[in-house]
PDB file of C-alpha atoms in Angstrom:
ATOM      1  CA  MET U  53     145.459  32.246 224.379  1.00 37.00           C
ATOM      2  CA  ARG U  54     147.393  32.453 220.825  1.00 42.00           C
ATOM      3  CA  GLY U  55     150.619  33.909 220.701  1.00 42.00           C
ATOM      4  CA  PRO U  56     151.205  37.236 220.155  1.00 42.00           C
ATOM      5  CA  ILE U  57     151.340  38.140 216.387  1.00 40.00           C
ATOM      6  CA  ILE U  58     152.531  41.870 215.062  1.00 42.00           C
ATOM      7  CA  ASN U  59     148.273  42.174 213.993  1.00 42.00           C
ATOM      8  CA  ASP U  60     146.599  41.509 216.989  1.00 46.00           C
ATOM      9  CA  THR U  61     143.126  40.476 214.894  1.00 47.00           C
ATOM     10  CA  SER U  62     144.039  37.378 212.775  1.00 65.00           C
ATOM     11  CA  ASP U  63     146.261  34.834 212.716  1.00 77.00           C
ATOM     12  CA  PRO U  64     149.221  35.164 210.591  1.00 84.00           C
ATOM     13  CA  THR U  65     149.939  33.206 206.953  1.00 86.00           C
ATOM     14  CA  PHE U  66     152.396  31.049 206.267  1.00 91.00           C
ATOM     15  CA  TYR U  67     153.230  30.564 202.413  1.00 91.00           C
ATOM     16  CA  ILE U  68     155.399  26.966 202.086  1.00 91.00           C
ATOM     17  CA  PHE U  69     158.069  27.883 199.762  1.00 84.00           C
ATOM     18  CA  ALA U  70     158.595  24.557 198.605  1.00 83.00           C
ATOM     19  CA  PHE U  71     160.167  23.956 195.584  1.00 81.00           C
ATOM     20  CA  PRO U  72     160.637  27.099 192.768  1.00 76.00           C
ATOM     21  CA  ILE U  73     159.091  25.475 189.515  1.00 77.00           C
ATOM     22  CA  SER U  74     157.349  25.830 186.874  1.00 79.00           C
ATOM     23  CA  ALA U  75     154.087  24.388 185.863  1.00 79.00           C
ATOM     24  CA  TYR U  76     155.334  21.384 183.412  1.00 81.00           C
ATOM     25  CA  GLU U  77     157.571  20.798 186.685  1.00 84.00           C
ATOM     26  CA  ARG U  78     154.953  20.531 189.342  1.00 84.00           C
ATOM     27  CA  ILE U  79     153.616  17.885 187.522  1.00 89.00           C
ATOM     28  CA  ILE U  80     156.460  15.865 187.384  1.00 91.00           C
ATOM     29  CA  LEU U  81     157.200  16.685 191.256  1.00 88.00           C
ATOM     30  CA  LEU U  82     153.873  15.218 192.305  1.00 90.00           C
ATOM     31  CA  THR U  83     154.796  12.159 190.474  1.00 93.00           C
ATOM     32  CA  VAL U  84     157.342  11.823 191.818  1.00 92.00           C
ATOM     33  CA  VAL U  85     155.979  12.513 195.890  1.00 92.00           C
ATOM     34  CA  LEU U  86     153.007  10.566 195.061  1.00 94.00           C
ATOM     35  CA  LEU U  87     154.610   6.943 194.144  1.00 94.00           C
ATOM     36  CA  ILE U  88     157.563   7.556 197.062  1.00 93.00           C
ATOM     37  CA  TYR U  89     154.383   8.767 199.495  1.00 94.00           C
ATOM     38  CA  LEU U  90     152.799   5.463 197.722  1.00 94.00           C
ATOM     39  CA  LEU U  91     156.479   3.109 198.124  1.00 91.00           C
ATOM     40  CA  ILE U  92     156.851   4.137 201.386  1.00 92.00           C
ATOM     41  CA  LEU U  93     152.831   2.943 202.162  1.00 93.00           C
ATOM     42  CA  THR U  94     153.222   0.191 200.808  1.00 91.00           C
ATOM     43  CA  GLY U  95     156.351  -1.384 201.852  1.00 89.00           C
ATOM     44  CA  ASN U  96     155.988  -0.465 205.663  1.00 91.00           C
ATOM     45  CA  LEU U  97     152.434  -1.662 205.985  1.00 92.00           C
ATOM     46  CA  LEU U  98     153.588  -4.700 204.415  1.00 87.00           C
ATOM     47  CA  ILE U  99     156.621  -4.833 207.439  1.00 88.00           C
ATOM     48  CA  ILE U 100     154.082  -4.470 209.793  1.00 90.00           C
ATOM     49  CA  SER U 101     151.242  -6.861 208.571  1.00 87.00           C
ATOM     50  CA  LEU U 102     153.933  -9.793 208.033  1.00 85.00           C
ATOM     51  CA  ILE U 103     154.651  -8.476 212.092  1.00 86.00           C
ATOM     52  CA  CYS U 104     150.970  -8.949 213.272  1.00 87.00           C
ATOM     53  CA  LEU U 105     150.489 -13.062 210.873  1.00 83.00           C
ATOM     54  CA  GLU U 106     153.554 -14.323 211.525  1.00 81.00           C
ATOM     55  CA  PRO U 107     154.093 -16.273 215.062  1.00 80.00           C
ATOM     56  CA  LYS U 108     157.904 -16.374 215.031  1.00 80.00           C
ATOM     57  CA  LEU U 109     158.136 -12.127 214.297  1.00 80.00           C
ATOM     58  CA  HIS U 110     156.796 -11.977 217.666  1.00 83.00           C
ATOM     59  CA  THR U 111     159.947 -11.640 218.741  1.00 84.00           C
ATOM     60  CA  SER U 112     161.529  -7.749 220.618  1.00 86.00           C
ATOM     61  CA  MET U 113     163.596  -6.507 217.669  1.00 84.00           C
ATOM     62  CA  TYR U 114     160.286  -7.169 215.455  1.00 84.00           C
ATOM     63  CA  PHE U 115     158.160  -5.311 217.974  1.00 89.00           C
ATOM     64  CA  PHE U 116     160.725  -2.240 217.131  1.00 88.00           C
ATOM     65  CA  LEU U 117     160.750  -2.837 213.885  1.00 87.00           C
ATOM     66  CA  CYS U 118     156.397  -2.550 213.908  1.00 89.00           C
ATOM     67  CA  ASN U 119     157.122   0.446 215.780  1.00 89.00           C
ATOM     68  CA  LEU U 120     159.853   1.930 213.977  1.00 89.00           C
ATOM     69  CA  SER U 121     157.276   1.037 210.349  1.00 90.00           C
ATOM     70  CA  ILE U 122     154.272   3.186 211.933  1.00 92.00           C
ATOM     71  CA  LEU U 123     156.458   5.626 213.191  1.00 91.00           C
ATOM     72  CA  ASP U 124     157.650   6.023 209.713  1.00 90.00           C
ATOM     73  CA  ILE U 125     154.048   5.479 208.166  1.00 93.00           C
ATOM     74  CA  LEU U 126     152.670   8.399 210.553  1.00 93.00           C
ATOM     75  CA  TYR U 127     155.923  11.069 209.944  1.00 87.00           C
ATOM     76  CA  VAL U 128     155.301  10.831 206.018  1.00 93.00           C
ATOM     77  CA  SER U 129     152.047  11.693 206.550  1.00 94.00           C
ATOM     78  CA  THR U 130     153.515  14.224 208.151  1.00 93.00           C
ATOM     79  CA  THR U 131     154.554  15.685 205.459  1.00 92.00           C
ATOM     80  CA  LEU U 132     153.991  15.003 202.281  1.00 93.00           C
ATOM     81  CA  PRO U 133     150.420  15.148 201.104  1.00 93.00           C
ATOM     82  CA  LYS U 134     150.862  18.546 201.409  1.00 92.00           C
ATOM     83  CA  LEU U 135     153.684  18.733 199.209  1.00 91.00           C
ATOM     84  CA  ILE U 136     151.473  16.746 196.703  1.00 92.00           C
ATOM     85  CA  TYR U 137     149.082  19.139 197.417  1.00 91.00           C
ATOM     86  CA  ILE U 138     150.770  22.653 196.518  1.00 89.00           C
ATOM     87  CA  SER U 139     152.402  20.738 194.037  1.00 88.00           C
ATOM     88  CA  HIS U 140     148.558  19.942 192.699  1.00 88.00           C
ATOM     89  CA  THR U 141     147.467  22.654 193.376  1.00 87.00           C
ATOM     90  CA  GLY U 142     149.870  25.385 193.001  1.00 84.00           C
ATOM     91  CA  ASP U 143     148.663  26.895 196.508  1.00 88.00           C
ATOM     92  CA  HIS U 144     151.214  27.179 198.750  1.00 89.00           C
ATOM     93  CA  VAL U 145     149.354  28.696 202.057  1.00 92.00           C
ATOM     94  CA  ILE U 146     148.512  26.513 204.982  1.00 91.00           C
ATOM     95  CA  SER U 147     146.876  28.541 207.907  1.00 90.00           C
ATOM     96  CA  TYR U 148     149.111  29.107 211.731  1.00 91.00           C
ATOM     97  CA  THR U 149     146.747  26.382 213.279  1.00 91.00           C
ATOM     98  CA  GLY U 150     148.067  23.891 210.693  1.00 92.00           C
ATOM     99  CA  CYS U 151     151.855  25.136 210.106  1.00 92.00           C
ATOM    100  CA  LEU U 152     151.860  24.579 213.947  1.00 94.00           C
ATOM    101  CA  ALA U 153     150.229  21.259 214.345  1.00 94.00           C
ATOM    102  CA  GLN U 154     152.285  20.290 211.762  1.00 94.00           C
ATOM    103  CA  LEU U 155     155.472  21.424 213.616  1.00 94.00           C
ATOM    104  CA  TYR U 156     154.062  19.563 216.584  1.00 95.00           C
ATOM    105  CA  LEU U 157     153.685  16.019 214.997  1.00 95.00           C
ATOM    106  CA  TYR U 158     157.052  16.585 213.115  1.00 92.00           C
ATOM    107  CA  LEU U 159     159.035  16.580 216.222  1.00 93.00           C
ATOM    108  CA  LEU U 160     157.017  13.981 217.971  1.00 94.00           C
ATOM    109  CA  PHE U 161     157.880  11.042 215.264  1.00 92.00           C
ATOM    110  CA  CYS U 162     161.227  12.713 214.896  1.00 89.00           C
ATOM    111  CA  ASP U 163     162.225  12.458 218.506  1.00 89.00           C
ATOM    112  CA  THR U 164     160.459   9.367 218.682  1.00 91.00           C
ATOM    113  CA  GLU U 165     162.060   8.250 216.155  1.00 89.00           C
ATOM    114  CA  ASP U 166     165.617   8.712 217.920  1.00 87.00           C
ATOM    115  CA  PHE U 167     164.552   6.771 220.601  1.00 89.00           C
ATOM    116  CA  LEU U 168     162.972   3.853 218.992  1.00 90.00           C
ATOM    117  CA  LEU U 169     166.693   3.396 216.643  1.00 89.00           C
ATOM    118  CA  THR U 170     168.054   3.389 219.982  1.00 90.00           C
ATOM    119  CA  ALA U 171     166.144   0.542 221.963  1.00 90.00           C
ATOM    120  CA  MET U 172     166.825  -1.144 218.886  1.00 89.00           C
ATOM    121  CA  ALA U 173     170.698  -0.823 219.547  1.00 90.00           C
ATOM    122  CA  ILE U 174     170.442  -1.728 222.700  1.00 90.00           C
ATOM    123  CA  ASP U 175     168.050  -4.705 221.176  1.00 90.00           C
ATOM    124  CA  ARG U 176     170.931  -5.892 219.315  1.00 88.00           C
ATOM    125  CA  TYR U 177     173.556  -5.564 222.164  1.00 90.00           C
ATOM    126  CA  ALA U 178     171.339  -7.259 224.399  1.00 90.00           C
ATOM    127  CA  ALA U 179     171.431 -10.302 221.268  1.00 88.00           C
ATOM    128  CA  ILE U 180     174.712 -10.606 220.504  1.00 88.00           C
ATOM    129  CA  CYS U 181     176.393  -9.515 223.922  1.00 89.00           C
ATOM    130  CA  PHE U 182     174.324 -11.755 226.074  1.00 89.00           C
ATOM    131  CA  PRO U 183     172.918 -14.053 224.030  1.00 86.00           C
ATOM    132  CA  LEU U 184     172.049 -17.034 226.436  1.00 87.00           C
ATOM    133  CA  HIS U 185     170.074 -14.695 228.573  1.00 87.00           C
ATOM    134  CA  TYR U 186     168.579 -13.058 225.159  1.00 87.00           C
ATOM    135  CA  THR U 187     164.855 -13.316 225.614  1.00 87.00           C
ATOM    136  CA  GLN U 188     164.658 -12.706 229.302  1.00 88.00           C
ATOM    137  CA  ILE U 189     166.649  -9.411 229.195  1.00 88.00           C
ATOM    138  CA  MET U 190     164.318  -8.014 226.278  1.00 89.00           C
ATOM    139  CA  SER U 191     161.085  -9.575 227.615  1.00 88.00           C
ATOM    140  CA  LYS U 192     157.598  -8.040 226.779  1.00 86.00           C
ATOM    141  CA  GLN U 193     157.694  -5.817 229.401  1.00 87.00           C
ATOM    142  CA  PHE U 194     161.043  -4.952 229.343  1.00 88.00           C
ATOM    143  CA  CYS U 195     160.056  -3.346 225.143  1.00 88.00           C
ATOM    144  CA  VAL U 196     156.855  -2.265 226.139  1.00 87.00           C
ATOM    145  CA  LEU U 197     159.392  -0.325 228.581  1.00 86.00           C
ATOM    146  CA  LEU U 198     161.803   1.583 225.871  1.00 85.00           C
ATOM    147  CA  ALA U 199     158.727   2.070 223.311  1.00 85.00           C
ATOM    148  CA  PHE U 200     156.422   4.172 225.831  1.00 85.00           C
ATOM    149  CA  PRO U 201     159.129   6.475 226.892  1.00 84.00           C
ATOM    150  CA  ALA U 202     160.011   7.191 223.763  1.00 85.00           C
ATOM    151  CA  TRP U 203     155.912   8.131 222.967  1.00 88.00           C
ATOM    152  CA  PHE U 204     155.732  10.130 226.017  1.00 89.00           C
ATOM    153  CA  MET U 205     159.451  12.430 226.167  1.00 89.00           C
ATOM    154  CA  ALA U 206     158.890  13.122 222.696  1.00 91.00           C
ATOM    155  CA  SER U 207     155.098  14.597 223.382  1.00 93.00           C
ATOM    156  CA  VAL U 208     156.913  16.051 226.102  1.00 92.00           C
ATOM    157  CA  ASN U 209     159.264  17.223 224.093  1.00 91.00           C
ATOM    158  CA  ALA U 210     157.556  18.154 220.990  1.00 93.00           C
ATOM    159  CA  SER U 211     154.935  19.624 222.702  1.00 94.00           C
ATOM    160  CA  SER U 212     157.615  22.211 225.062  1.00 92.00           C
ATOM    161  CA  LEU U 213     159.007  24.024 221.666  1.00 93.00           C
ATOM    162  CA  THR U 214     155.796  24.033 219.557  1.00 94.00           C
ATOM    163  CA  TYR U 215     154.003  26.442 222.633  1.00 93.00           C
ATOM    164  CA  LEU U 216     157.907  28.253 222.035  1.00 92.00           C
ATOM    165  CA  VAL U 217     156.935  28.565 218.551  1.00 92.00           C
ATOM    166  CA  HIS U 218     153.620  29.882 219.537  1.00 92.00           C
ATOM    167  CA  ASN U 219     155.081  32.690 221.666  1.00 90.00           C
ATOM    168  CA  LEU U 220     157.083  34.206 218.609  1.00 89.00           C
ATOM    169  CA  LEU U 221     155.950  37.169 216.636  1.00 89.00           C
ATOM    170  CA  PHE U 222     155.610  36.779 213.221  1.00 89.00           C
ATOM    171  CA  SER U 223     154.699  39.319 210.131  1.00 88.00           C
ATOM    172  CA  ASP U 224     150.845  39.223 208.510  1.00 85.00           C
ATOM    173  CA  LEU U 225     152.882  36.997 205.849  1.00 86.00           C
ATOM    174  CA  VAL U 226     155.951  34.203 206.596  1.00 88.00           C
ATOM    175  CA  GLU U 227     157.448  32.340 203.981  1.00 88.00           C
ATOM    176  CA  ILE U 228     158.772  29.299 205.274  1.00 90.00           C
ATOM    177  CA  LYS U 229     161.416  28.473 203.039  1.00 86.00           C
ATOM    178  CA  ASN U 230     160.837  24.688 202.850  1.00 87.00           C
ATOM    179  CA  PHE U 231     158.288  21.962 202.190  1.00 90.00           C
ATOM    180  CA  PHE U 232     156.991  21.565 205.860  1.00 91.00           C
ATOM    181  CA  CYS U 233     156.373  24.177 208.971  1.00 91.00           C
ATOM    182  CA  ASP U 234     159.727  23.067 210.275  1.00 88.00           C
ATOM    183  CA  LEU U 235     161.587  24.678 213.197  1.00 89.00           C
ATOM    184  CA  LYS U 236     164.985  25.891 211.621  1.00 86.00           C
ATOM    185  CA  ALA U 237     162.518  27.237 208.935  1.00 87.00           C
ATOM    186  CA  LEU U 238     160.233  29.305 211.307  1.00 91.00           C
ATOM    187  CA  ILE U 239     163.142  30.347 213.211  1.00 90.00           C
ATOM    188  CA  ILE U 240     164.307  32.021 210.438  1.00 87.00           C
ATOM    189  CA  GLY U 241     160.807  33.041 209.437  1.00 87.00           C
ATOM    190  CA  SER U 242     160.300  35.268 213.215  1.00 89.00           C
ATOM    191  CA  ILE U 243     160.385  39.115 213.515  1.00 89.00           C
ATOM    192  CA  SER U 244     161.178  38.103 217.257  1.00 88.00           C
ATOM    193  CA  ASP U 245     164.235  38.049 219.166  1.00 87.00           C
ATOM    194  CA  THR U 246     165.356  33.916 219.455  1.00 87.00           C
ATOM    195  CA  THR U 247     168.673  34.424 220.867  1.00 87.00           C
ATOM    196  CA  SER U 248     167.353  32.730 223.513  1.00 86.00           C
ATOM    197  CA  LEU U 249     164.917  30.030 222.367  1.00 87.00           C
ATOM    198  CA  LYS U 250     168.064  28.887 219.924  1.00 86.00           C
ATOM    199  CA  THR U 251     170.255  28.448 223.304  1.00 88.00           C
ATOM    200  CA  PHE U 252     167.182  26.002 224.265  1.00 87.00           C
ATOM    201  CA  ILE U 253     167.610  24.370 221.186  1.00 86.00           C
ATOM    202  CA  LEU U 254     170.856  24.107 221.160  1.00 84.00           C
ATOM    203  CA  VAL U 255     170.686  22.096 224.859  1.00 86.00           C
ATOM    204  CA  ASP U 256     167.075  20.194 223.855  1.00 85.00           C
ATOM    205  CA  ALA U 257     169.339  18.801 220.650  1.00 81.00           C
ATOM    206  CA  VAL U 258     172.354  17.789 223.099  1.00 79.00           C
ATOM    207  CA  LEU U 259     169.080  15.710 225.235  1.00 80.00           C
ATOM    208  CA  MET U 260     167.440  14.520 222.475  1.00 80.00           C
ATOM    209  CA  GLY U 261     170.008  13.483 220.178  1.00 78.00           C
ATOM    210  CA  ALA U 262     173.385  13.192 221.724  1.00 80.00           C
ATOM    211  CA  ILE U 263     172.461  11.344 224.170  1.00 83.00           C
ATOM    212  CA  PRO U 264     170.136   8.639 221.920  1.00 86.00           C
ATOM    213  CA  SER U 265     173.034   8.748 219.632  1.00 85.00           C
ATOM    214  CA  GLY U 266     175.651   8.340 222.029  1.00 87.00           C
ATOM    215  CA  LEU U 267     174.016   5.469 223.750  1.00 89.00           C
ATOM    216  CA  ILE U 268     173.703   4.054 219.707  1.00 90.00           C
ATOM    217  CA  PHE U 269     177.301   4.407 220.288  1.00 89.00           C
ATOM    218  CA  THR U 270     177.821   2.426 223.042  1.00 91.00           C
ATOM    219  CA  SER U 271     176.243  -0.361 222.391  1.00 90.00           C
ATOM    220  CA  TYR U 272     177.578  -0.797 219.242  1.00 88.00           C
ATOM    221  CA  VAL U 273     181.169  -0.196 220.730  1.00 90.00           C
ATOM    222  CA  CYS U 274     180.389  -2.777 223.377  1.00 90.00           C
ATOM    223  CA  ILE U 275     179.047  -5.179 220.035  1.00 88.00           C
ATOM    224  CA  ILE U 276     182.224  -4.954 217.998  1.00 87.00           C
ATOM    225  CA  TYR U 277     184.134  -6.040 221.185  1.00 87.00           C
ATOM    226  CA  THR U 278     182.024  -8.975 221.770  1.00 87.00           C
ATOM    227  CA  VAL U 279     182.153 -10.004 218.020  1.00 85.00           C
ATOM    228  CA  LEU U 280     186.043  -9.791 217.889  1.00 83.00           C
ATOM    229  CA  LYS U 281     186.118 -12.465 220.358  1.00 83.00           C
ATOM    230  CA  ILE U 282     184.218 -14.205 217.789  1.00 81.00           C
ATOM    231  CA  LYS U 283     187.396 -16.523 216.547  1.00 80.00           C
ATOM    232  CA  THR U 284     186.249 -17.336 212.612  1.00 80.00           C
ATOM    233  CA  SER U 285     185.878 -14.564 210.535  1.00 78.00           C
ATOM    234  CA  HIS U 286     182.506 -16.335 208.752  1.00 76.00           C
ATOM    235  CA  GLY U 287     181.278 -16.219 212.998  1.00 74.00           C
ATOM    236  CA  ARG U 288     182.530 -12.524 212.854  1.00 77.00           C
ATOM    237  CA  TRP U 289     180.574 -11.440 209.828  1.00 79.00           C
ATOM    238  CA  LYS U 290     177.936 -13.405 210.391  1.00 74.00           C
ATOM    239  CA  THR U 291     176.998 -11.788 213.980  1.00 74.00           C
ATOM    240  CA  PHE U 292     177.896  -7.670 213.543  1.00 73.00           C
ATOM    241  CA  SER U 293     175.374  -8.909 210.101  1.00 74.00           C
ATOM    242  CA  SER U 294     172.212  -9.293 212.200  1.00 72.00           C
ATOM    243  CA  CYS U 295     173.465  -5.406 212.760  1.00 79.00           C
ATOM    244  CA  SER U 296     173.420  -4.068 209.091  1.00 77.00           C
ATOM    245  CA  SER U 297     170.525  -3.159 208.625  1.00 77.00           C
ATOM    246  CA  HIS U 298     169.735  -0.756 212.011  1.00 81.00           C
ATOM    247  CA  ILE U 299     173.325   0.524 210.888  1.00 83.00           C
ATOM    248  CA  THR U 300     171.948   1.952 207.731  1.00 82.00           C
ATOM    249  CA  ILE U 301     169.290   3.621 209.024  1.00 83.00           C
ATOM    250  CA  VAL U 302     170.937   5.131 212.324  1.00 85.00           C
ATOM    251  CA  VAL U 303     174.049   6.453 209.922  1.00 84.00           C
ATOM    252  CA  LEU U 304     171.036   7.625 206.847  1.00 82.00           C
ATOM    253  CA  TYR U 305     168.661   9.037 210.423  1.00 83.00           C
ATOM    254  CA  PHE U 306     171.415  10.709 212.147  1.00 83.00           C
ATOM    255  CA  GLY U 307     174.041  11.625 209.300  1.00 81.00           C
ATOM    256  CA  SER U 308     170.519  13.782 206.909  1.00 80.00           C
ATOM    257  CA  ALA U 309     169.260  15.928 210.336  1.00 79.00           C
ATOM    258  CA  MET U 310     173.125  16.782 210.865  1.00 79.00           C
ATOM    259  CA  CYS U 311     172.999  18.016 207.923  1.00 79.00           C
ATOM    260  CA  LEU U 312     169.868  19.644 207.248  1.00 75.00           C
ATOM    261  CA  TYR U 313     170.593  21.474 210.809  1.00 74.00           C
ATOM    262  CA  LEU U 314     173.955  22.379 210.900  1.00 74.00           C
ATOM    263  CA  THR U 315     173.947  23.903 207.170  1.00 75.00           C
ATOM    264  CA  ASN U 316     173.559  27.570 206.624  1.00 74.00           C
ATOM    265  CA  SER U 317     171.177  27.057 202.523  1.00 71.00           C
ATOM    266  CA  ALA U 318     167.881  26.817 201.484  1.00 71.00           C
ATOM    267  CA  LYS U 319     168.690  25.049 198.618  1.00 77.00           C
ATOM    268  CA  GLN U 320     170.536  22.434 200.956  1.00 79.00           C
ATOM    269  CA  ASP U 321     167.434  22.486 203.830  1.00 78.00           C
ATOM    270  CA  LEU U 322     165.410  21.265 201.062  1.00 82.00           C
ATOM    271  CA  VAL U 323     167.221  18.789 199.598  1.00 81.00           C
ATOM    272  CA  PHE U 324     168.451  17.221 203.257  1.00 82.00           C
ATOM    273  CA  SER U 325     164.985  17.789 204.698  1.00 85.00           C
ATOM    274  CA  MET U 326     163.975  16.207 201.594  1.00 85.00           C
ATOM    275  CA  MET U 327     166.516  13.341 202.437  1.00 84.00           C
ATOM    276  CA  LEU U 328     165.087  13.634 206.683  1.00 83.00           C
ATOM    277  CA  VAL U 329     161.670  12.916 205.820  1.00 87.00           C
ATOM    278  CA  THR U 330     161.854  10.271 202.457  1.00 87.00           C
ATOM    279  CA  LEU U 331     165.021   8.192 202.576  1.00 84.00           C
ATOM    280  CA  VAL U 332     164.704   6.360 205.750  1.00 81.00           C
ATOM    281  CA  PRO U 333     161.090   5.400 205.686  1.00 87.00           C
ATOM    282  CA  ILE U 334     161.405   4.264 201.760  1.00 87.00           C
ATOM    283  CA  LEU U 335     164.720   2.681 202.362  1.00 83.00           C
ATOM    284  CA  ASN U 336     163.612   0.953 206.107  1.00 81.00           C
ATOM    285  CA  PRO U 337     161.265  -2.495 204.330  1.00 79.00           C
ATOM    286  CA  LEU U 338     163.930  -2.130 201.949  1.00 79.00           C
ATOM    287  CA  VAL U 339     167.155  -3.134 204.039  1.00 77.00           C
ATOM    288  CA  TYR U 340     165.140  -4.702 206.989  1.00 71.00           C
ATOM    289  CA  SER U 341     163.463  -6.841 203.895  1.00 68.00           C
ATOM    290  CA  LEU U 342     165.880  -7.704 201.477  1.00 60.00           C
ATOM    291  CA  ARG U 343     168.859  -9.116 204.581  1.00 61.00           C
ATOM    292  CA  ASN U 344     166.050 -10.560 206.874  1.00 66.00           C
ATOM    293  CA  LYS U 345     166.208 -14.082 206.007  1.00 70.00           C
ATOM    294  CA  ASP U 346     163.074 -14.196 208.427  1.00 68.00           C
ATOM    295  CA  ILE U 347     160.804 -11.579 206.698  1.00 72.00           C
ATOM    296  CA  ILE U 348     161.395 -13.049 202.967  1.00 71.00           C
ATOM    297  CA  ARG U 349     160.411 -16.867 204.257  1.00 71.00           C
ATOM    298  CA  ALA U 350     157.273 -14.926 205.594  1.00 68.00           C
ATOM    299  CA  VAL U 351     156.593 -13.178 202.369  1.00 66.00           C
ATOM    300  CA  LYS U 352     157.326 -16.692 200.588  1.00 68.00           C
ATOM    301  CA  ARG U 353     154.824 -18.492 202.877  1.00 70.00           C
ATOM    302  CA  HIS U 354     152.229 -15.726 203.016  1.00 63.00           C
ATOM    303  CA  THR U 355     152.398 -15.415 199.581  1.00 66.00           C
ATOM    304  CA  LYS U 356     152.186 -18.929 198.490  1.00 61.00           C
ATOM    305  CA  THR U 357     149.069 -19.850 201.171  1.00 58.00           C
ATOM    306  CA  ARG U 358     147.549 -17.197 198.994  1.00 56.00           C
ATOM    307  CA  CYS U 359     148.628 -18.747 195.887  1.00 54.00           C
ATOM    308  CA  LEU U 360     146.967 -22.319 196.359  1.00 50.00           C
ATOM    309  CA  LEU U 361     143.465 -20.212 198.256  1.00 53.00           C
TER     310      LEU U 361
END
């Protein structure tokens, strides 16, 4: 049975506010968002292909990077195609079922990214703090053991939050002041008493956000302590630089997420939502490619092979 609504004969209709702009500005927005979407798909598909094709990249670090690239593609494909459609047609309406499906997938991929970034921090911790035992610690079985619970726990959490939203009361037409069906926007748009739900979300945020970020912080405290014991400055920089790509992604992702859920402005919500949805997926392949010698060598090797063929 579906959740209760004001009109028992039909589901509510959701109007995605997106960006209130003119028809000409919609063309510009369509072009920019479509370009961003294609860049994200191309960059992450390139990373996935290189990792699959290059035997030297079949290590734990690249296993998690491949998972992250797959996740980024799924992540943006949940939100940006609808924004592209709105920009192209001017049709801002999304069905009740479509809105809940978008919410579930968005939460699923968001939560999975939290855990996956945590797993990557653990990988860097093992590589730097226990270099002699790194391959034994980060075995294929252990990597799968880290990755599978990330997807499972994220699925359980996304299902729980979506079910709670499903039981909220909505009027027949609900305006979503964002460019997708975000949890925060849906709670604001509901006419139910959401006090208990907000309390649940606060507890959930601690479990799904603070704990992963705490584990990442702890990992880097241990990494910094180990790096400081290296005698030469060149050795310290070389060792710590192997973490720089991951640190960049973590700061951007968690920083955007915190700004989004702490702000009370609809305009700021749009800005931080766009950053959260697009910034990490588009920078992920760039950051890891430009700063990673193994990836650069793999690109050159496969480019040279294709040229010879």
